[in-house]
CSV table of C-alpha atoms in Angstrom, one decimal:
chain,number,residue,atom,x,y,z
A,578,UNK,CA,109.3,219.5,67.1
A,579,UNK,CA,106.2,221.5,67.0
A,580,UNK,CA,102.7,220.4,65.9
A,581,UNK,CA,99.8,222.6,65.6
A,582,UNK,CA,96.7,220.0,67.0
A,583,UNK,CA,92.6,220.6,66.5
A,584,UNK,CA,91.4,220.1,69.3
A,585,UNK,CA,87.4,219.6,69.3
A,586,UNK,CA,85.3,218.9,72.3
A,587,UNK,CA,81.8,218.4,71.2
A,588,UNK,CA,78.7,217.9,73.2
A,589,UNK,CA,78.5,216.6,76.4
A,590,UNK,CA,81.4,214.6,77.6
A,591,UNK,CA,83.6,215.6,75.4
A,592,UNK,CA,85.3,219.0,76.7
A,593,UNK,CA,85.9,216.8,79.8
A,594,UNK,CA,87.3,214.0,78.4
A,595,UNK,CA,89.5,216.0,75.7
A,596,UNK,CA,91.3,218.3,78.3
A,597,UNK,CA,93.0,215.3,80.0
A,598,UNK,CA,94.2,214.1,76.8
A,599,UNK,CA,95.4,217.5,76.3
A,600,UNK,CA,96.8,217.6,79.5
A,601,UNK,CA,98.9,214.0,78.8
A,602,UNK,CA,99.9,215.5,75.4
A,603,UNK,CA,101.3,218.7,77.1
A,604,UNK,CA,103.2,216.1,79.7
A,605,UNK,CA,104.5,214.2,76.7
A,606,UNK,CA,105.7,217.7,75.6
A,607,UNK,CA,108.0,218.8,78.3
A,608,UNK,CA,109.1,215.3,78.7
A,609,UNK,CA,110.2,214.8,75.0
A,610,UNK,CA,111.3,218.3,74.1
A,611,UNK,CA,108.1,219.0,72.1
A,612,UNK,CA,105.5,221.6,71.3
A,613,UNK,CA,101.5,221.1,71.2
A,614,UNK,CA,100.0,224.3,69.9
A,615,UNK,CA,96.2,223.2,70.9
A,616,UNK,CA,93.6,225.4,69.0
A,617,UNK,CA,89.8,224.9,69.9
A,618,UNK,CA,87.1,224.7,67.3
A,619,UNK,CA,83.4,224.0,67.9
A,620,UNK,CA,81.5,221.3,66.1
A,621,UNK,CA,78.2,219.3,67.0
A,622,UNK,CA,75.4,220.8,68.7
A,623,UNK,CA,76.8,223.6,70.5
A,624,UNK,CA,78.3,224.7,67.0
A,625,UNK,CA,74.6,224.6,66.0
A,626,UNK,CA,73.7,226.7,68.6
A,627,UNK,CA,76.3,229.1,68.3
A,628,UNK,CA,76.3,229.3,64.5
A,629,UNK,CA,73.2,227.5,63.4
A,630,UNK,CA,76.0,225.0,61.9
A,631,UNK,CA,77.0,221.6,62.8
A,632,UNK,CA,80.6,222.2,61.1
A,633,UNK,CA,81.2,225.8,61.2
A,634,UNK,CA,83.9,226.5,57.8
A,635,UNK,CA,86.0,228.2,60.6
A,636,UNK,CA,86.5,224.9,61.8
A,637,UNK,CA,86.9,222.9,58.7
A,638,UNK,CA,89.7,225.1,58.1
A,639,UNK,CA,90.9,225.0,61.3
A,640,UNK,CA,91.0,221.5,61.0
A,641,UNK,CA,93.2,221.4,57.5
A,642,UNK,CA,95.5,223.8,58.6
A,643,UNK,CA,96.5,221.3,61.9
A,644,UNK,CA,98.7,217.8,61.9
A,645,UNK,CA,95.8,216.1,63.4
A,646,UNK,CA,92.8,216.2,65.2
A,647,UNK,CA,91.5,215.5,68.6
A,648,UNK,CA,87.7,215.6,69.0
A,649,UNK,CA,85.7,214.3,71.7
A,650,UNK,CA,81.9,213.2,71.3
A,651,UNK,CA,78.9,215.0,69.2
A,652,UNK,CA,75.5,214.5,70.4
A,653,UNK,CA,72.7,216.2,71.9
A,654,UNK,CA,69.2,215.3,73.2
A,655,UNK,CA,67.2,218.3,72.0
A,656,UNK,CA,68.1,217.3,68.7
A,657,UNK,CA,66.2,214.0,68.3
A,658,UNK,CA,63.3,215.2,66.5
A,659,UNK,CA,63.7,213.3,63.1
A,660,UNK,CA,62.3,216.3,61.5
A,661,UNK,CA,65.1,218.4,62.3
A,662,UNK,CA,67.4,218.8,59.3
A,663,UNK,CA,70.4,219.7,61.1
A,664,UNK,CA,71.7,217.6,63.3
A,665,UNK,CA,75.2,217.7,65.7
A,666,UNK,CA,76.3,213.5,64.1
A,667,UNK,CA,76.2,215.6,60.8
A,668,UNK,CA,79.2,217.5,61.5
A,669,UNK,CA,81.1,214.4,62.4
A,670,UNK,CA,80.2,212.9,59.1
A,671,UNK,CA,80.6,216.4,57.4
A,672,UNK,CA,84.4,216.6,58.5
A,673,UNK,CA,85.4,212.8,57.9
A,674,UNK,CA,83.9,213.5,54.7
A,675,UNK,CA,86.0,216.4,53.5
A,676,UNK,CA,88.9,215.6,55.0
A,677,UNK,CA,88.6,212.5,53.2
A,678,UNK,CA,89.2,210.2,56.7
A,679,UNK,CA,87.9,207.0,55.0
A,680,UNK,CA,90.1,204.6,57.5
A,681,UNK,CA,88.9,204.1,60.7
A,682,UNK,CA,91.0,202.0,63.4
A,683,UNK,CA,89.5,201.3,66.2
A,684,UNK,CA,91.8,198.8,69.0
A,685,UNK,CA,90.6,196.7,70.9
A,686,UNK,CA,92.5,195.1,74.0
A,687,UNK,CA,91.3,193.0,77.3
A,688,UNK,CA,93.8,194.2,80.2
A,689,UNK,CA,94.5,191.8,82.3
A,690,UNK,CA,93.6,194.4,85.0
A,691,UNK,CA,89.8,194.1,84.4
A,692,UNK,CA,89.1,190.8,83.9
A,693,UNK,CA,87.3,189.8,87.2
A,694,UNK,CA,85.3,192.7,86.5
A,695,UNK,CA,84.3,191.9,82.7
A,696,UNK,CA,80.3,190.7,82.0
A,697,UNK,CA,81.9,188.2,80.3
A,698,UNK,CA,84.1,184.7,81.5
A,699,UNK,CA,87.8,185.7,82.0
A,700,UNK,CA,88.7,182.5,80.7
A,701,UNK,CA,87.2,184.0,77.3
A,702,UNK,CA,88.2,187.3,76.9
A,703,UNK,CA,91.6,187.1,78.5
A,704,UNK,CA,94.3,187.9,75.9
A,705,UNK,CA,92.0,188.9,73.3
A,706,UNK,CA,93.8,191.9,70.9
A,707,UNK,CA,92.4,192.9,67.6
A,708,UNK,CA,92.1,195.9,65.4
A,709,UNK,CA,89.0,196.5,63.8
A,710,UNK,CA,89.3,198.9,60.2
A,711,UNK,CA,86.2,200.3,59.4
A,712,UNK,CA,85.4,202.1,55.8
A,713,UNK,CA,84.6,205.7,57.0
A,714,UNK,CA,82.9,207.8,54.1
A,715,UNK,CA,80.9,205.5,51.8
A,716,UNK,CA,78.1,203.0,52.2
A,717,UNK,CA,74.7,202.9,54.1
A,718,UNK,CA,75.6,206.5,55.6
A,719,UNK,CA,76.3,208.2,52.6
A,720,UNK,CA,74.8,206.2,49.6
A,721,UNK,CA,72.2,208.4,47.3
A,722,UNK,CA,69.4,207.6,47.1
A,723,UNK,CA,68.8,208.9,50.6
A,724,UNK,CA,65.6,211.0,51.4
A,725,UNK,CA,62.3,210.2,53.4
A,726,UNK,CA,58.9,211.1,51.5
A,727,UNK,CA,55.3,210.7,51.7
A,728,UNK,CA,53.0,209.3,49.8
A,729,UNK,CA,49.0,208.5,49.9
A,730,UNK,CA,49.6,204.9,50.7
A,731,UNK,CA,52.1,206.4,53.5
A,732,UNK,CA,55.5,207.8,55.0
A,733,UNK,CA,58.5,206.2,52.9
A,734,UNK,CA,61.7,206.4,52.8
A,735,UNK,CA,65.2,205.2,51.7
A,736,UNK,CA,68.8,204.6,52.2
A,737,UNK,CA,71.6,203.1,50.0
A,738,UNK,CA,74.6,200.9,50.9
A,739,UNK,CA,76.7,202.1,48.1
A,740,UNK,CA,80.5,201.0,47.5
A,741,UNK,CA,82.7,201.3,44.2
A,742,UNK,CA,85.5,198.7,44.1
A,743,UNK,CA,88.0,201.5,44.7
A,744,UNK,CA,86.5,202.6,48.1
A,745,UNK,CA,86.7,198.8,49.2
A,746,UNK,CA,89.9,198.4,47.6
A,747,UNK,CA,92.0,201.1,49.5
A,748,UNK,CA,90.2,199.8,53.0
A,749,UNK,CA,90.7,196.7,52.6
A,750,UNK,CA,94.4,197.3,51.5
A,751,UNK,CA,94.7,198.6,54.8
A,752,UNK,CA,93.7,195.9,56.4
A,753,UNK,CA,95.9,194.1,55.1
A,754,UNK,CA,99.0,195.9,56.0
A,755,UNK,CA,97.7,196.2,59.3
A,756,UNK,CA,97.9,192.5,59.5
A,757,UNK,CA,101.1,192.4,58.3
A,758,UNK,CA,102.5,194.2,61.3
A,759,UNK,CA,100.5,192.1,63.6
A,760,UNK,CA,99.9,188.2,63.5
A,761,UNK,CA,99.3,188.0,59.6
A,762,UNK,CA,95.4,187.1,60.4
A,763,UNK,CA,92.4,189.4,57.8
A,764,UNK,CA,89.3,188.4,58.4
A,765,UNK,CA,86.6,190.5,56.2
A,766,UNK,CA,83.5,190.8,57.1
A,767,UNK,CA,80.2,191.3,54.9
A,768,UNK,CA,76.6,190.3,54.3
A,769,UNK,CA,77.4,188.6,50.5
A,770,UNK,CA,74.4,186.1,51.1
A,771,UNK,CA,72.0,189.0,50.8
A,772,UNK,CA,73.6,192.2,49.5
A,773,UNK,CA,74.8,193.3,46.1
A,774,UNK,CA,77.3,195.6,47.9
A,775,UNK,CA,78.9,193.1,49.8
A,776,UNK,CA,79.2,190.5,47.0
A,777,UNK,CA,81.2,193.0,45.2
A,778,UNK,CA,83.5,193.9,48.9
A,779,UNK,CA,84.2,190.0,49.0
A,780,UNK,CA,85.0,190.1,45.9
A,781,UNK,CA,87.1,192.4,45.7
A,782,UNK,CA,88.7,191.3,49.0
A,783,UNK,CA,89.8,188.2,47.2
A,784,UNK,CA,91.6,190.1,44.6
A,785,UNK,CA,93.4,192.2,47.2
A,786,UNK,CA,94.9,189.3,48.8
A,787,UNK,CA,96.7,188.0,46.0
A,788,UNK,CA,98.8,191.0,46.6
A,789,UNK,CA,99.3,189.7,50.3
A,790,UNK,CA,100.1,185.7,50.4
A,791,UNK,CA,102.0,186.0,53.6
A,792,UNK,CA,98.4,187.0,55.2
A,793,UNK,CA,95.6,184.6,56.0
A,794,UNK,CA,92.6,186.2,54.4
A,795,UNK,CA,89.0,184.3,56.2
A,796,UNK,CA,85.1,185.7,55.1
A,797,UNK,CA,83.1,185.8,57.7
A,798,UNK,CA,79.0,187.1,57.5
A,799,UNK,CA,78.2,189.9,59.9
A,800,UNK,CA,75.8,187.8,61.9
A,801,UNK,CA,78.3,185.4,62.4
A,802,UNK,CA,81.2,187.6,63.0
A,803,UNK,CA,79.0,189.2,66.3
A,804,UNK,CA,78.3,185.6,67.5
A,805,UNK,CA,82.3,184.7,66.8
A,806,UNK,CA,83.1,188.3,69.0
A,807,UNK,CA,81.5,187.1,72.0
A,808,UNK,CA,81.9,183.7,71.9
A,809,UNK,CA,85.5,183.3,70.4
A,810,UNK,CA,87.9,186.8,70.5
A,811,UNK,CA,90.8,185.7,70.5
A,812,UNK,CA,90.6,184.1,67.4
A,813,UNK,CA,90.7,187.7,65.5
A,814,UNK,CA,93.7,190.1,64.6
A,815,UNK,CA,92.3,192.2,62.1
A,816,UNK,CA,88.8,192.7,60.7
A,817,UNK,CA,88.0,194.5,57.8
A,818,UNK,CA,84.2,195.8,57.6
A,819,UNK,CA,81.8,198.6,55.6
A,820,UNK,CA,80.8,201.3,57.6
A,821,UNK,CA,77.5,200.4,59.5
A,822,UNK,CA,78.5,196.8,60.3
A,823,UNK,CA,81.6,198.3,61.7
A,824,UNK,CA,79.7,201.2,63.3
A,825,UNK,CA,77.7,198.2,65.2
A,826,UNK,CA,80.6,195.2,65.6
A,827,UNK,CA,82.9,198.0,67.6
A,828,UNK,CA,80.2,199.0,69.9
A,829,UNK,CA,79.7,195.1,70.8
A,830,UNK,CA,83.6,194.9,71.1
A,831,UNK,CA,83.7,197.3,73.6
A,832,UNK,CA,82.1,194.8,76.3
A,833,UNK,CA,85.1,192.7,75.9
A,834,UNK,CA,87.2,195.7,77.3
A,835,UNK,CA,85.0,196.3,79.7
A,836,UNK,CA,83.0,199.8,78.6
A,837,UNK,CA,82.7,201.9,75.6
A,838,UNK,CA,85.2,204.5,77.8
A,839,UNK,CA,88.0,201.8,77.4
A,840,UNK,CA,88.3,201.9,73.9
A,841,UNK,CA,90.0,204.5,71.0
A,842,UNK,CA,89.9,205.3,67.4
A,843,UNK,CA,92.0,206.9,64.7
A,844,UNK,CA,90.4,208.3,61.4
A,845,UNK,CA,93.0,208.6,58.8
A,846,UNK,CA,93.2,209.6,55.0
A,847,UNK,CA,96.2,207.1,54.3
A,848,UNK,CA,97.5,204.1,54.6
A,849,UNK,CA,99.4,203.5,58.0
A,850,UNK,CA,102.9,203.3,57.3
A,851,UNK,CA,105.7,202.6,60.4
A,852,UNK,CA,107.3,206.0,60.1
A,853,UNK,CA,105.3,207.7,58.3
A,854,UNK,CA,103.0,210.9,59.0
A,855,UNK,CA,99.2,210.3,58.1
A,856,UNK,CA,96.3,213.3,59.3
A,857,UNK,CA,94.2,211.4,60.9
A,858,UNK,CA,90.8,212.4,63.2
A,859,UNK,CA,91.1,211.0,67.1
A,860,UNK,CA,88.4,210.3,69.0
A,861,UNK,CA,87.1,207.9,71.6
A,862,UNK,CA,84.2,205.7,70.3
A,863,UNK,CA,82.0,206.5,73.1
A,864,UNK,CA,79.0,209.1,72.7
A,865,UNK,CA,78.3,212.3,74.1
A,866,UNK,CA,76.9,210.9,77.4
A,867,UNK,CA,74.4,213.8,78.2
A,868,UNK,CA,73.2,212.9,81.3
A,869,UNK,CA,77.0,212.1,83.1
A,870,UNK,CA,78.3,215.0,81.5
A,871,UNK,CA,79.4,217.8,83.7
A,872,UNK,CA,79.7,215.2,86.8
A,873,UNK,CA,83.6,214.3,86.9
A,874,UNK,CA,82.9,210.6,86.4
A,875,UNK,CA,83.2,209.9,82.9
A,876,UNK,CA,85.9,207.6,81.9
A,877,UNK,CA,89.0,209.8,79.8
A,878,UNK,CA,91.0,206.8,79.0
A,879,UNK,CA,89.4,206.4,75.3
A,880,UNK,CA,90.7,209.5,74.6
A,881,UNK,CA,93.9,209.5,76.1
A,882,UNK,CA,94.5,206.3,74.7
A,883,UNK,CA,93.2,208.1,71.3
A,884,UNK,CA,95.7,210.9,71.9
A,885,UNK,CA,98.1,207.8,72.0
A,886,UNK,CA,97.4,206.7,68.6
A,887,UNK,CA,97.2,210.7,67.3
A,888,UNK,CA,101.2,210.3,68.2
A,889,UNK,CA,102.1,207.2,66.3
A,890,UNK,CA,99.8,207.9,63.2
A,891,UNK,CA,100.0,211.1,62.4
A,892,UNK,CA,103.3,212.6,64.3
A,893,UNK,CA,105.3,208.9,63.8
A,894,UNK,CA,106.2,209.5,67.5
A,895,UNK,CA,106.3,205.8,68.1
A,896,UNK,CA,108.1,206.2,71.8
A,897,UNK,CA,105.7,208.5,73.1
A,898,UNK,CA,102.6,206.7,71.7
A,899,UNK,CA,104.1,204.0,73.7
A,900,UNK,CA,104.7,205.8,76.5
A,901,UNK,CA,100.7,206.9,76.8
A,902,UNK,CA,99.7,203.4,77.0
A,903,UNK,CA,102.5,202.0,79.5
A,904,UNK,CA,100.9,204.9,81.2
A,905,UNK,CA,97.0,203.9,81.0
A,906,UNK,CA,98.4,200.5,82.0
A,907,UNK,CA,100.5,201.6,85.0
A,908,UNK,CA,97.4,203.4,86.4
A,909,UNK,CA,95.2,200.3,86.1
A,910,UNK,CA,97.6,197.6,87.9
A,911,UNK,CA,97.9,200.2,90.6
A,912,UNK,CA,94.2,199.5,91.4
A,913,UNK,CA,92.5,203.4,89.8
A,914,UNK,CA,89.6,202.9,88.2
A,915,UNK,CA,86.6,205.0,86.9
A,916,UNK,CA,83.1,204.5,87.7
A,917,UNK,CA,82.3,201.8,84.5
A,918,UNK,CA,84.9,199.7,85.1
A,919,UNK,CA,84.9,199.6,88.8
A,920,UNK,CA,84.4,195.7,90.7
A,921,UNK,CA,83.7,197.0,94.2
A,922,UNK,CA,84.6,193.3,95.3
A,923,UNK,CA,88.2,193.7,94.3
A,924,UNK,CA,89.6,196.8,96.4
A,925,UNK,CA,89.9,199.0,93.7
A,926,UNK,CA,89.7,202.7,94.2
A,927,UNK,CA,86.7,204.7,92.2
A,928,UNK,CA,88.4,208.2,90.7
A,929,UNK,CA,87.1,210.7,88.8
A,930,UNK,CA,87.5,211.7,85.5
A,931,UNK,CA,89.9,214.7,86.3
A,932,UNK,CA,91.9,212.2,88.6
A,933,UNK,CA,92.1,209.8,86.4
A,934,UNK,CA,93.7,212.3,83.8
A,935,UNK,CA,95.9,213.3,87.1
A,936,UNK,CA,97.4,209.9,87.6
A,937,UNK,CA,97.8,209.3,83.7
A,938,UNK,CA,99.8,212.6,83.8
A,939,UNK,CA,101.9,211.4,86.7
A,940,UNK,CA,102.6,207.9,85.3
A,941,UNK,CA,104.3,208.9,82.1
A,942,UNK,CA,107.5,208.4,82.0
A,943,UNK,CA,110.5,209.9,79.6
């Protein structure tokens, strides 16, 4: 088969970390008889700076003309100034936006292989696998009113969390059928002692489920559900969240792994169906990590393991999504690791990010 894939670095980080994933996609090529036409779009701040636009339309269109995406971090220092209007994170919303991505996955798994290095008790963490789905294009970050003003009593300004009970609907439906194909365990998470919006996503949770008796559906409230993360993982499967709770709950998450580097994410405009060929937006969930970038030590395996998901969401190549993380995993038993998740006190060897990508590359097998 031949796919035509996006392929869009970013800021910082991101050009380093996306051409090993390319390079592991290429190796899953040759091994498996297929063909990854890679084309290279700009978006972020260094589209901004070579086009005065976050999302250039050259790469929007790039983008819908492809079977998937594979972008690597946006992000930029010289653009902090709040009174700059355009910014390199609006790109990334601008193109989940229009390519309607409103489904974001995003995996998390404790290997085995970095437990005595976790900040957290092995006894804990060990075994804990779940799969948060985050609503992508609706709530806090794109809710009207949203503007800043001034007035003479002072600066103002506003932001809405805004959901209609088809946007939390369709998420939560996939939720749902994630759970299905995993230990039959939802557990929704919202703010519905406080906010309107998440009185309405509970509700409307409940409804859902009666479409889905064969899966255990549990509430939980935001503040409770980051307590229940560190304290209690392996209790969750699947959790259902809005966009900003998710946007915070994942980052926390990523401790249990061990860094931010560990963990992936798929963006996807369907519902994920075993077989079935969904566009989807990969990325890892890290930022753009200005001041590692351009130093060989920043940790690929997010994106590779991205690039892993890229193949079973959007190509339906189950065996060679598989074949990415045996991969990863074969690498970490054998002792690799990057700078992040290093334990100096175990005899593991430090590798670059390049190497890392190198002994990915070598570890797949056909």
């Amino acid at each position: 088969m031949k796919y035509i894939i996006a392929q869009l670095p970013g800021d910082g980080i991101g050009p380093e970390v996306t051409s090993q994933a390319v390079r592991v996609m290429q190796q899953i090529g040759k091994l498996y008889g297929h063909t990854f036409e890679v084309k290279t779009g700009l978006i972020g701040g260094v589209a901004i700076d070579l086009t005065g636009s976050s999302l250039p339309p050259e790469t929007l269109k790039l983008a819908k003309t492809s079977n998937a995406v594979l972008l690597g971090a946006v992000g930029d220092p010289k653009f902090d100034d709040p009174k700059i209007k355009e910014r390199p994170e609006n790109g990334l919303l601008s193109i989940r936006k229009n390519l309607k991505l409103f489904a974001n996955l995003r995996p998390v798994k404790v290997y085995d292989e970095l437990l005595e290095g976790a900040m957290l008790k092995a006894n804990v963490i060990k075994g804990a696998d779940f799969v948060f789905v985050r609503e992508l294009t609706s709530g806090l970050y794109f809710g009207k009113p949203k503007k800043r003003w001034e007035t003479s009593s002072g600066r103002k300004a506003v932001d809405s969390m805004y959901y209609t009970e088809q946007e939390i609907e369709r998420i939560v439906r996939v939720g749902f059928e994630l759970a299905r194909l995993r230990r039959k365990k939802l557990t929704s998470v919202d703010k519905a002692n406080v906010l309107e919006s998440s009185r309405l996503w509970r509700q409307v949770a409940n409804e859902v489920s009666k479409n889905y008796p064969d899966v255990t559906l549990e509430h939980l409230l935001v503040d409770t559900c980051a307590m229940s993360l560190i304290r209690t993982p392996r209790d969750f499967d699947v959790i259902v969240t809005e966009n900003t709770f998710g946007d915070i709950l994942t980052d926390e998450a990523s401790m249990l792994a061990g860094s931010m580097g560990m963990l992936p994410s798929a963006s996807l405009a369907g519902i994920p169906a075993k077989g079935e060929h969904i566009f989807g937006l990969y990325e890892p969930i890290h930022g753009s990590a200005p001041t590692i970038a351009g130093k060989d030590i920043a940790n690929p395996i997010a994106t590779i393991l991205s690039l892993s998901m890229l193949l079973r969401y959007s190509l339906a190549l189950e065996k060679e999504a598989s074949a990415v993380e045996q991969a990863v995993s074969d690498v970490l038993k054998a002792g690799y690791r990057t700078c992040d998740i290093i334990d100096e006190t175990t005899g593991t060897k430090q590798v670059g990010t390049q190497q890392m990508g190198s002994l990915v590359v070598k570890a797949l097998k056909g």
